[in-house]
XYZ file of C-alpha atoms in Angstrom:
590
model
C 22.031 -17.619 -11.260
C 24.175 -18.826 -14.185
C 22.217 -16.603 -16.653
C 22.275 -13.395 -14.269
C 26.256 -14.087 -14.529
C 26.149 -14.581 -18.185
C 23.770 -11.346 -18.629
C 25.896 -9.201 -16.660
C 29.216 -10.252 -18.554
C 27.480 -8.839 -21.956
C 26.186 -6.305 -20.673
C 29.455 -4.988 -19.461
C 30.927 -5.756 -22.685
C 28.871 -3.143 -23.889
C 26.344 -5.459 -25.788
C 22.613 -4.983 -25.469
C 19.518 -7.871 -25.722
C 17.475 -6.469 -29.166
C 13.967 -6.438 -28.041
C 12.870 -8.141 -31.352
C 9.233 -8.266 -31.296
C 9.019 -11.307 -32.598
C 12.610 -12.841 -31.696
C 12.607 -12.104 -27.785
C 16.317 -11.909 -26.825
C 17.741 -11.710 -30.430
C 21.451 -10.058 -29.406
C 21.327 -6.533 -31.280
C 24.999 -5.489 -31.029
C 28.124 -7.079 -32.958
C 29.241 -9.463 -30.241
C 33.360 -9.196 -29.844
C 35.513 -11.738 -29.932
C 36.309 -12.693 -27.444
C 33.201 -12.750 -25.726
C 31.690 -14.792 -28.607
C 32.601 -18.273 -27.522
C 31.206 -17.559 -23.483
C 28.769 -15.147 -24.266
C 26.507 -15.487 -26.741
C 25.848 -19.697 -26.690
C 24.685 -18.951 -23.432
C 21.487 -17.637 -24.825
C 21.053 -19.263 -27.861
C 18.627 -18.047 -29.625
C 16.260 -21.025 -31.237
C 12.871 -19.545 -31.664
C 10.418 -16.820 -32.284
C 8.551 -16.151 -28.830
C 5.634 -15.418 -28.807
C 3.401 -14.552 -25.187
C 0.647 -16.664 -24.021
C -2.992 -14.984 -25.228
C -3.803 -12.856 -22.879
C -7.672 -12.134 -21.355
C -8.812 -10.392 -18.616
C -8.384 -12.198 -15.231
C -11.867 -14.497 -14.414
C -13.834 -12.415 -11.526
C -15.547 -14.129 -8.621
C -18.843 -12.469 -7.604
C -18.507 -14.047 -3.229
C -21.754 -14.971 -3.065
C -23.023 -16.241 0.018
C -22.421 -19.964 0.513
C -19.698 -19.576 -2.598
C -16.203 -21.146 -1.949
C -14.694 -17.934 -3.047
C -16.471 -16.447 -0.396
C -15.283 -18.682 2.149
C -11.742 -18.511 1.049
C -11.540 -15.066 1.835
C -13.422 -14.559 5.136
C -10.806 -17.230 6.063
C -8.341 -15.248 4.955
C -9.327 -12.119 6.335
C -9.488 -13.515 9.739
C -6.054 -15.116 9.789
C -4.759 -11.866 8.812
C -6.418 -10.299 11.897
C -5.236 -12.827 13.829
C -1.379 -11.757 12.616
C -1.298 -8.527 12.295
C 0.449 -5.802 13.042
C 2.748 -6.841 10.434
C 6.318 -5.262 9.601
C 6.744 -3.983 7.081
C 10.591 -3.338 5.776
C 12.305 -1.081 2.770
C 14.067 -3.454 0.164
C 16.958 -2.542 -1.084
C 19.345 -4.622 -3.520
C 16.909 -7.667 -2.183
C 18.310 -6.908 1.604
C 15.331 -6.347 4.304
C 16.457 -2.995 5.864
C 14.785 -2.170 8.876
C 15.495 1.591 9.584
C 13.420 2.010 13.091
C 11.824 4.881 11.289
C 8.395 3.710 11.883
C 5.011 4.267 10.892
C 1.561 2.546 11.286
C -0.852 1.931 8.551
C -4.092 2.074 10.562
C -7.296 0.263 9.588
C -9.387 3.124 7.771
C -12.535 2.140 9.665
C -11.349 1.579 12.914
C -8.711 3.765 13.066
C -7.192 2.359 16.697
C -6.583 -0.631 15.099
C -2.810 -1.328 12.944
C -2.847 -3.640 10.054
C 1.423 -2.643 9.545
C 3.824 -0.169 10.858
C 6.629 0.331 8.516
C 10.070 1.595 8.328
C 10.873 4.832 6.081
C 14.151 5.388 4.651
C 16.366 7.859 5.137
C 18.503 9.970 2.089
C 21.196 8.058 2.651
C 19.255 4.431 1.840
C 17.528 6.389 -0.502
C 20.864 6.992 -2.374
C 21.901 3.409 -2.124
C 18.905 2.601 -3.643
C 19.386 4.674 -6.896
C 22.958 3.607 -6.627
C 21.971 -0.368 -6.300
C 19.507 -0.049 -8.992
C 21.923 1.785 -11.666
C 24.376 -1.112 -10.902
C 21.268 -3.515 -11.615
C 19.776 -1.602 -14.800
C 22.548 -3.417 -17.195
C 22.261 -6.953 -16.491
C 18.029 -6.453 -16.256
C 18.284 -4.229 -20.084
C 20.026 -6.953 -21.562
C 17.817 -9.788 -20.101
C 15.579 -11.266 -23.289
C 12.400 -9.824 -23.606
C 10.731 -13.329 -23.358
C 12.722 -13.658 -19.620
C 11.602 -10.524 -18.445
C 7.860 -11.089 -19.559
C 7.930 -14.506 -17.837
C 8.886 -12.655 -14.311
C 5.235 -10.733 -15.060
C 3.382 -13.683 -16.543
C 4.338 -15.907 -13.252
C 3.632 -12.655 -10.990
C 0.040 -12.389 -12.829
C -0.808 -16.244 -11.755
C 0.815 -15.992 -8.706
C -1.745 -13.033 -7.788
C -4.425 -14.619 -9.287
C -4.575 -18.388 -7.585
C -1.379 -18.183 -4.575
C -2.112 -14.976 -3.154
C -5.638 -14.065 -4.371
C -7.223 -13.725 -0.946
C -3.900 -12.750 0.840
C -3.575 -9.576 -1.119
C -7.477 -9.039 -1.103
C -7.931 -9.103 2.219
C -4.745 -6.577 3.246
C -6.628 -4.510 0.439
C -9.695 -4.585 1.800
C -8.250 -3.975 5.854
C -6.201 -1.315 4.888
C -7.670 0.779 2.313
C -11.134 -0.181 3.439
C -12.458 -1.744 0.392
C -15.415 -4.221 0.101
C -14.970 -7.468 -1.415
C -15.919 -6.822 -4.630
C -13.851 -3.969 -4.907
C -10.923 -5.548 -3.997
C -11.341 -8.164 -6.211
C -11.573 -5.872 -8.999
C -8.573 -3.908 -8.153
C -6.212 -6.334 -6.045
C -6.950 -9.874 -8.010
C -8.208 -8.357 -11.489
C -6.897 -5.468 -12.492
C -3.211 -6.268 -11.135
C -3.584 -8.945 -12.783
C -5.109 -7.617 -15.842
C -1.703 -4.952 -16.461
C 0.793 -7.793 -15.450
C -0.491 -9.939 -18.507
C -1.497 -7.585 -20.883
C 1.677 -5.104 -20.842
C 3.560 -8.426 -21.737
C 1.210 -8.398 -25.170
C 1.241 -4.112 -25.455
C 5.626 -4.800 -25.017
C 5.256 -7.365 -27.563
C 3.210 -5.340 -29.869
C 5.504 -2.393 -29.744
C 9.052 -4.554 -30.293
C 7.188 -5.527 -33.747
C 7.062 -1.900 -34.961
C 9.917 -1.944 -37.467
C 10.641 -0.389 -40.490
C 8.797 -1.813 -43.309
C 11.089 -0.657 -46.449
C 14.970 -1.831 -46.701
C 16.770 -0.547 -49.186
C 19.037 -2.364 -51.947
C 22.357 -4.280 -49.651
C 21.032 -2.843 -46.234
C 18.585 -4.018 -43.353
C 16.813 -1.058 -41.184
C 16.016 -1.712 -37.808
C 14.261 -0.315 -34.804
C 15.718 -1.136 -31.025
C 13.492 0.191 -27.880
C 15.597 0.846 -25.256
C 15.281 1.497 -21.793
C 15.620 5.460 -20.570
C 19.061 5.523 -19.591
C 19.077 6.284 -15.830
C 16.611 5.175 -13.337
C 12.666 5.959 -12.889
C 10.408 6.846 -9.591
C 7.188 5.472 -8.824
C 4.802 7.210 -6.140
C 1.633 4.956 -5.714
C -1.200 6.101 -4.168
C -3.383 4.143 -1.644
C -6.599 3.970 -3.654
C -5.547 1.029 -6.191
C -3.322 -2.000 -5.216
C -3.401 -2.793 -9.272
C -1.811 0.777 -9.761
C 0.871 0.579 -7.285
C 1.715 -2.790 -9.081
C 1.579 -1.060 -12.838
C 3.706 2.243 -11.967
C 6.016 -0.137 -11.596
C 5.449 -3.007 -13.675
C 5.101 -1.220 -17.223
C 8.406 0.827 -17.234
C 10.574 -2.465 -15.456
C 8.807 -4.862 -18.242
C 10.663 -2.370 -20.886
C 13.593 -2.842 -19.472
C 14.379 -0.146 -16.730
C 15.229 0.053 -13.181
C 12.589 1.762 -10.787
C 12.866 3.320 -7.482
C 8.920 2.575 -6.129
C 7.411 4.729 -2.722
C 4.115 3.489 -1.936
C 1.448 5.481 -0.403
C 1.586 4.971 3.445
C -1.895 4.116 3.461
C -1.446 1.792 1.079
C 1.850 0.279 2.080
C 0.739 -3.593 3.117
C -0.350 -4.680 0.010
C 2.177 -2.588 -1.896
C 4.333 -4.661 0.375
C 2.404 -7.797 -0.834
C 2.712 -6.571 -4.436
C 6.577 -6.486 -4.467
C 7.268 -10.049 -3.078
C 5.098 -11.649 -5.547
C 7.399 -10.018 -8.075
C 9.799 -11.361 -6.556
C 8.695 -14.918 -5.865
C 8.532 -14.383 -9.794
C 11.889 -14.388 -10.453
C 12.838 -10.503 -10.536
C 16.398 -9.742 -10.096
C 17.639 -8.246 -6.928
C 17.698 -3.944 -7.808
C 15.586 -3.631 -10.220
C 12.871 -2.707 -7.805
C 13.724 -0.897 -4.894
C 11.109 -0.788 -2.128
C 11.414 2.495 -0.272
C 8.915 3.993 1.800
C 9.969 6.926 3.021
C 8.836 10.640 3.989
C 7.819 12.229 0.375
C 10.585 15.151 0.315
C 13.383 12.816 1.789
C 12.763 10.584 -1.610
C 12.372 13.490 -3.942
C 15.204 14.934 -2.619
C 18.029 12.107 -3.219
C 16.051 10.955 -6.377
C 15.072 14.422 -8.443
C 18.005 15.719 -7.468
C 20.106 13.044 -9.176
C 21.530 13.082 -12.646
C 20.455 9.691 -13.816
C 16.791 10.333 -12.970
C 15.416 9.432 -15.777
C 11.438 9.100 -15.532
C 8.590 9.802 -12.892
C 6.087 7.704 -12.998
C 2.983 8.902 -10.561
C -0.705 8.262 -9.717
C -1.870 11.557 -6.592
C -3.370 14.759 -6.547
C -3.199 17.101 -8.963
C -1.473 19.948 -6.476
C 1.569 17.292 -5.280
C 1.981 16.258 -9.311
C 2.562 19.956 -10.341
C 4.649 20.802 -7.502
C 6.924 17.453 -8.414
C 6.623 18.878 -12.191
C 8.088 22.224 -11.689
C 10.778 20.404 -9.621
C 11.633 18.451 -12.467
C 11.624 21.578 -14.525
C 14.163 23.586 -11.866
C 16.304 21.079 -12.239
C 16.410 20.491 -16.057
C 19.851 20.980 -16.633
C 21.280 18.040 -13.810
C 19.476 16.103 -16.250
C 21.572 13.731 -18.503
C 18.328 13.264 -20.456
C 15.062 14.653 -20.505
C 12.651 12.797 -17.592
C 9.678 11.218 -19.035
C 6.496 12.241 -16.796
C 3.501 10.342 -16.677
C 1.200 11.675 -14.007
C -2.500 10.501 -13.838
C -3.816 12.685 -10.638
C -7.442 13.934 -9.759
C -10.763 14.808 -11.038
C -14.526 16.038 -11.218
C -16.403 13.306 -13.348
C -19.882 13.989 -13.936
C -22.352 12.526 -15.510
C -24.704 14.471 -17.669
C -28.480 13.741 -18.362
C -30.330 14.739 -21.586
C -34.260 15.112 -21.282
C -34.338 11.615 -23.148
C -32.653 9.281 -20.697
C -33.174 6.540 -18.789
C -33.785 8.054 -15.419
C -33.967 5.525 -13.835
C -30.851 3.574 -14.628
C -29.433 7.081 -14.712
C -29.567 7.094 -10.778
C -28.611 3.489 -10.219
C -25.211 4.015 -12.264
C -24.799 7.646 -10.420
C -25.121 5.780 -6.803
C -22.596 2.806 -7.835
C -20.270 5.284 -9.275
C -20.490 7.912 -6.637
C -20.093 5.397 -3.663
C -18.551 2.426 -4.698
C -15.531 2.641 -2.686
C -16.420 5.628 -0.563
C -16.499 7.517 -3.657
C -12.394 7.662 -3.447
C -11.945 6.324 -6.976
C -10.460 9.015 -9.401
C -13.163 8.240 -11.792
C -16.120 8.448 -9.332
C -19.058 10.670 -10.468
C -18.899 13.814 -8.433
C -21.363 15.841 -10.130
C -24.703 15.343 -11.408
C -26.329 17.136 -14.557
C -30.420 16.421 -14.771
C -33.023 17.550 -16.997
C -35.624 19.679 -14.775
C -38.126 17.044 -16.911
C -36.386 13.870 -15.357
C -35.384 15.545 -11.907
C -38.291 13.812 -10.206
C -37.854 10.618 -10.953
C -34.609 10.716 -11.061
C -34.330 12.406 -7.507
C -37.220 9.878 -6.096
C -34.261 6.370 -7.461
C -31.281 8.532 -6.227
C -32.748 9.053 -2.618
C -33.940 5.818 -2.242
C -31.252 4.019 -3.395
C -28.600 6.315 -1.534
C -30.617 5.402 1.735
C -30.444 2.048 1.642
C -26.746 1.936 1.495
C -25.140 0.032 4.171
C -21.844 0.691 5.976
C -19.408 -0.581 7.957
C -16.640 -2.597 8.356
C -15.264 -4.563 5.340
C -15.168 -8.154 7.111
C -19.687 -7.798 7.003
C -19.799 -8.426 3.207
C -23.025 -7.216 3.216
C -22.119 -3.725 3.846
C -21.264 -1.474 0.751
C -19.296 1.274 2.090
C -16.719 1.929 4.799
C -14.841 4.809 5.505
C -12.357 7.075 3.932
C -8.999 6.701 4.190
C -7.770 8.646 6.629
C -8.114 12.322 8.830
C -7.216 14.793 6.773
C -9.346 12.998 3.998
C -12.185 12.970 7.172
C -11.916 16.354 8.071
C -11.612 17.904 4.598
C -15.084 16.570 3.825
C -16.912 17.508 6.570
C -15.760 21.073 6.431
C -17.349 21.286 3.483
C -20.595 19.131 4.180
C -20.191 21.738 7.658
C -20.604 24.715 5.624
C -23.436 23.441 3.763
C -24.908 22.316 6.709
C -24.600 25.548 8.287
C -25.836 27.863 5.556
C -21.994 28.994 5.223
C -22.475 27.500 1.450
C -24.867 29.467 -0.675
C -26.697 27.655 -2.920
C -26.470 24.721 -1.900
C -28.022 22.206 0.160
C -28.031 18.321 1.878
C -30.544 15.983 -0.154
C -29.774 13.095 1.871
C -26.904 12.032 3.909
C -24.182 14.919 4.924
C -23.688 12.812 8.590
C -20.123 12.430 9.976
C -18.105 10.268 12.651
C -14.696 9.497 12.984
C -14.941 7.874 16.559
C -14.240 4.546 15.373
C -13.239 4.540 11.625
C -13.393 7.522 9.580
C -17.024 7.462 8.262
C -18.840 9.781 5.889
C -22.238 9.050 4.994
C -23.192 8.493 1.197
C -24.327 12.053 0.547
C -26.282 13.832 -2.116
C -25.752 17.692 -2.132
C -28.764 19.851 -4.262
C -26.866 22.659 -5.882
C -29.018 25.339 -7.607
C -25.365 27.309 -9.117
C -23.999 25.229 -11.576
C -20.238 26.798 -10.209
C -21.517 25.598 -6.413
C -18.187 24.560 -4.479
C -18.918 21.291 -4.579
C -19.657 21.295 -8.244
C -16.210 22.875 -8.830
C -14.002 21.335 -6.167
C -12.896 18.241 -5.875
C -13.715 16.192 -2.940
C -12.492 12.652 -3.009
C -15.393 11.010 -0.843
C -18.719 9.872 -0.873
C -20.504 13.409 -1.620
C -22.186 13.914 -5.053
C -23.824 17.309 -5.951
C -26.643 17.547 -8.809
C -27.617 20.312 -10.763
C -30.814 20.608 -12.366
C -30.899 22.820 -15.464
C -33.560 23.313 -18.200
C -34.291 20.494 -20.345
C -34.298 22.593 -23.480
C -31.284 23.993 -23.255
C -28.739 20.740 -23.400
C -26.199 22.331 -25.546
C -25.983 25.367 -23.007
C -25.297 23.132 -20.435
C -23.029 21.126 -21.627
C -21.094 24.130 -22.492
C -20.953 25.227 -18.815
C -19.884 21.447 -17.990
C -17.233 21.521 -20.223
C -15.761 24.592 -18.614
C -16.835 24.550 -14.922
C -13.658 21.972 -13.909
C -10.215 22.426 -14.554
C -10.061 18.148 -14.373
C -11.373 16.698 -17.591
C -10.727 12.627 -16.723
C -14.194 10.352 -17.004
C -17.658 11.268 -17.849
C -21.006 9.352 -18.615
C -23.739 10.635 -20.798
C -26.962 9.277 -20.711
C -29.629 9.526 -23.578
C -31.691 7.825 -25.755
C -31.792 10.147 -28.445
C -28.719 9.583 -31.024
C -28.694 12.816 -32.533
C -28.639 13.986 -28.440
C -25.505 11.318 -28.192
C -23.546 12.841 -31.013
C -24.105 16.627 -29.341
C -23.034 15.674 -26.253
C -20.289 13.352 -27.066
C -18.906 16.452 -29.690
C -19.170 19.135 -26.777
C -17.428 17.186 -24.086
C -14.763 15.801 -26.385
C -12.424 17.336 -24.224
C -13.967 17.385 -21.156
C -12.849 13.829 -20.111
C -10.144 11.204 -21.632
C -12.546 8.147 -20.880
C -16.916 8.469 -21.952
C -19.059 6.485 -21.078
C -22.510 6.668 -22.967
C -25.319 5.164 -21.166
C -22.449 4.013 -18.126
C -20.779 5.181 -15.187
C -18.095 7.196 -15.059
C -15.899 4.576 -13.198
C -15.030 0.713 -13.999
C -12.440 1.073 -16.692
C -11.032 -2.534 -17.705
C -7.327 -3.430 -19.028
C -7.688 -4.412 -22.277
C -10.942 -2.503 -23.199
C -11.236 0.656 -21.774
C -7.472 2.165 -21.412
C -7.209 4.590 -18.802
C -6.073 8.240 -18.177
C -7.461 11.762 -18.666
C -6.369 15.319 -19.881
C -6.280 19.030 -18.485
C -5.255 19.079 -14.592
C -6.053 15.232 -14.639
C -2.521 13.851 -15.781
C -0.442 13.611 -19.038
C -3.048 10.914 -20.345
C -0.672 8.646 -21.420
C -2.829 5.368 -21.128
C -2.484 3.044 -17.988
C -3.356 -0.407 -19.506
C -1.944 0.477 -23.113
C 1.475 0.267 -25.108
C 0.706 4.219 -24.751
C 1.728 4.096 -21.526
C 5.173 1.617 -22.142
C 6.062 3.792 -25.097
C 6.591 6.538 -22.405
C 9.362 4.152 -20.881
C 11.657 3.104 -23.958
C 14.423 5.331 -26.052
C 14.093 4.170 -29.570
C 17.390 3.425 -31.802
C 17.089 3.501 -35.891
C 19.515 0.937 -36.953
C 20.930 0.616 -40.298
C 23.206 -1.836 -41.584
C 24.755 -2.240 -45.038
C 26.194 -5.378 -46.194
C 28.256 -4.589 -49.081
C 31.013 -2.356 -49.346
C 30.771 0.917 -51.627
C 33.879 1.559 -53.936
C 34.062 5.383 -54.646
C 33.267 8.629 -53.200
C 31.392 10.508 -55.712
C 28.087 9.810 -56.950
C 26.591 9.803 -60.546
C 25.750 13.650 -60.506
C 29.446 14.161 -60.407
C 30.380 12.796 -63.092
C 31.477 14.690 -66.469
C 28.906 14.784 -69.308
């Protein structure tokens, strides 16, 4: 508490924390007088931090008979047994309770609640920008080694405290199977926490490398000056936690919605920050109805960044808001958007079929297929089409589904009704002969009577512009086209330009030259490629994240890409000696 005190008395003396790269907390401002002798030995500044090395987060495979196993069917039932929970807004660190309620069912039995929570209104809304504005000074001028330790502590937290807490309200209420919870909720949360602190670090260390005679040339990264907005979706607990985490780590304030179907762990998420040690207002916690938060936040002057994981429609309707509104602006908003796509993964006549089809099925179905990277679309050589058709069938058959708590089932259900119903109109109208072209390989079943379950499905599409080649789906559908071996290039042509989304794709072949083709041709058609992989799986740390055309800005989740978005650099020159004339030797007489 005695720091926060001290922090806020320089900040409102005007001075600001230098976010040295190497020198965390290194004061860059001339301190005044009379806050010298209070201020500044308050934060003395006796070393050169540098953070921890930073890996990615062990993962536990749950096993039968494993003790990570156990763990988590343990914890999964006590959650059952305590749920529904409540689930507040958080505003300036106060638990507001609004009576503005909502449930967050359990995806695959739908009569079930895992949380009801309470939206807020404008008016919280706009103490909430207001609370966080007051907070932004004190949480700027915090050293960079403080605020990375809040992340640091978060990241082990998450990874031994509350591994199995936040897994299992992951898995109940976004319907996700143990192993993909563990990969998003323990992992990959984990993953962004530890590695952003290393990406920040990396960035303060940029600075200018030539100083002229008598001066010293710096470079400060400051926060955006205002506030920025978060909208998570429900798909990835880690993602909820970095829309967040990477533009408060630089030093800014952030107004956070989480997706309503998302909103327990999201919940989760935010008091492990603050169990961490993160300040009162720098996070403010506000579910709420999606235009009632726009409203009171794009609407605002100070609104100074919008950072957003959705669909593509919502992120260009937000977009043009921004852009109406341009001139309340004090600043420009930075807008980082990663939103939807139509990955596919393309065959050449020299692949591995087999492994081909065992990459398409995990990638298509691994989490209901409701990953933004999940393979949606299917290119195959008419040479490989029979093998590759015999693996795909097979494999998609024996895929079991059900409720998460069975660990031996691989799917669920999706997320909700209008996610339901939006699928089966279109497996309805293929179904039906409503569809030309098209037709059910295997699968194409529907039933939301107890959770909202779509069967893994394979859709045969003899148009390469089919509907369900073209349209995104979000679900457990995959359509495959099968075109003429010998004409690759042609193909891969009409790939390139049959989506408007261009975020992952996986190309499989053997042949290098083949691998060089397809990797030139598709350059644009996706921001992450996979050769000889699947289309999904990106890692922090190795395989940075984001994609171009109607899939987002590409700006780089798990990358100082992405935290570069969130500061304002200041060039800062100093000169040490005073000059003694105003003109310079080309003025003089001969």
């Amino acid at each position: 508490m005695q720091i926060q005190r001290v922090l806020r008395s320089i900040a409102s003396s005007g001075l600001r924390a230098a976010a040295s790269p190497r020198t965390a907390g290194a004061l860059g401002a001339r301190i005044p007088r009379a806050a010298y002798s209070s201020a500044f030995p308050a934060v003395p500044q006796l070393g050169r931090f540098q953070v921890p090395a930073v890996d990615n987060e062990p993962m536990y495979n749950y096993a039968p008979g494993s003790p990570e196993r156990r763990k988590l069917q343990e914890a999964l039932v006590e959650m059952r047994s305590q749920m529904p929970f409540e689930v507040p807004c958080i505003v300036n660190g106060e638990k507001i309770f609004t009576k503005d309620t909502l449930n967050q069912p359990l995806p695959f039995d739908h009569k079930t609640t895992l949380a009801s929570f309470h939206n807020a209104d404008k008016n919280l809304v706009e103490k909430a920008i207001e609370g966080a504005l007051k907070a932004k000074p004190a949480w700027e001028a915090m050293p960079y080694n403080d605020r990375a330790a809040i992340f640091l502590k978060a990241a082990d937290l998450l990874a031994h405290k509350y591994r199995y807490k936040v897994m299992a309200a992951t898995m109940l209420g976004q319907g996700k199977n143990a192993w993909q919870a563990e990969i998003d909720a323990a992992a990959e949360l984990a993953d962004f926490w530890r590695f952003n602190t290393q990406y920040a670090t990396d960035i303060y260390s940029q600075q200018p490398t030539k100083n002229a005679p008598l001066t010293w040339n710096r470079m400060e990264y400051r926060a955006l000056e205002g506030f920025v907005v978060a909208y998570s979706p429900f798909n990835f607990t880690a993602i909820g936690g970095n829309l967040v985490g990477a533009p408060v780590l630089m030093g800014n304030v952030c107004i956070w919605k989480p997706s309503p179907t998302g909103l327990y762990s999201s919940y989760l998420v935010y008091e492990i920050l603050k169990e961490a040690g993160l300040p009162d207002g720098v996070i403010q916690f506000v579910p709420g109805d999606a235009h009632v938060v726009t409203d009171a936040t794009f609407d605002h002057p100070e609104f100074a960044g919008f950072h957003f994981t959705g669909s593509t429609h919502v992120f260009k309707h937000l977009w043009q808001r921004i852009g109406n509104n341009i001139n309340t602006y004090k600043s420009y908003p930075r807008i980082v958007g990663e939103t939807g796509g139509k990955n596919m993964h393309f065959l050449h006549k020299s692949a591995d079929a087999k492994h081909a089809a065992l990459q398409t099925v995990r990638s298509a179905f691994e989490y209901n297929g409701q990953k933004c990277s999940a393979c949606s679309r299917v290119y195959v050589p008419d040479n490989l089409w029979e093998e590759y058709k015999t693996e795909l069938v097979a494999q998609t058959k024996q895929i079991k589904q059900g409720p998460v708590d069975d660990f031996t089932n691989f799917m669920s259900s999706v997320i909700n009704k209008q996610s339901f119903d939006k699928i089966k109109g279109y497996l309805s109208d293929i179904a039906s002969g409503k569809t030309p072209n098209s037709s059910i390989l295997v699968g194409g079943k529907c039933d939301d009577s107890v959770g909202y379950t779509i069967q893994p499905t394979v859709v045969l599409a003899t148009d390469p512009k089919a509907k369900t080649m073209v349209d995104e789906l979000f679900g457990p559908v995959v359509t495959v086209y099968v075109y003429p071996a010998d004409k690759y290039e042609e193909y891969l042509e009409i790939a390139d330009k049959t989506s408007a989304y261009a975020l992952t794709c996986g190309l499989f072949a053997q042949d290098r030259e083949a691998v060089i083709v397809g990797s030139n041709k598709l350059r644009n058609a996706a921001g992450n490629f996979y050769i000889n992989d699947k289309s999904t799986g990106a890692v922090v740390g190795q395989q940075a994240f984001g994609g171009g055309r109607a899939s987002g800005t590409n700006d780089k989740a798990g990358s100082s890409l992405n935290l570069l978005r969130w500061v304002s650099p200041r060039t800062i020159k100093e000169s040490f000696v005073p000059i003694t004339g105003v003109q310079y030797p080309s003025n003089l007489k001969e």
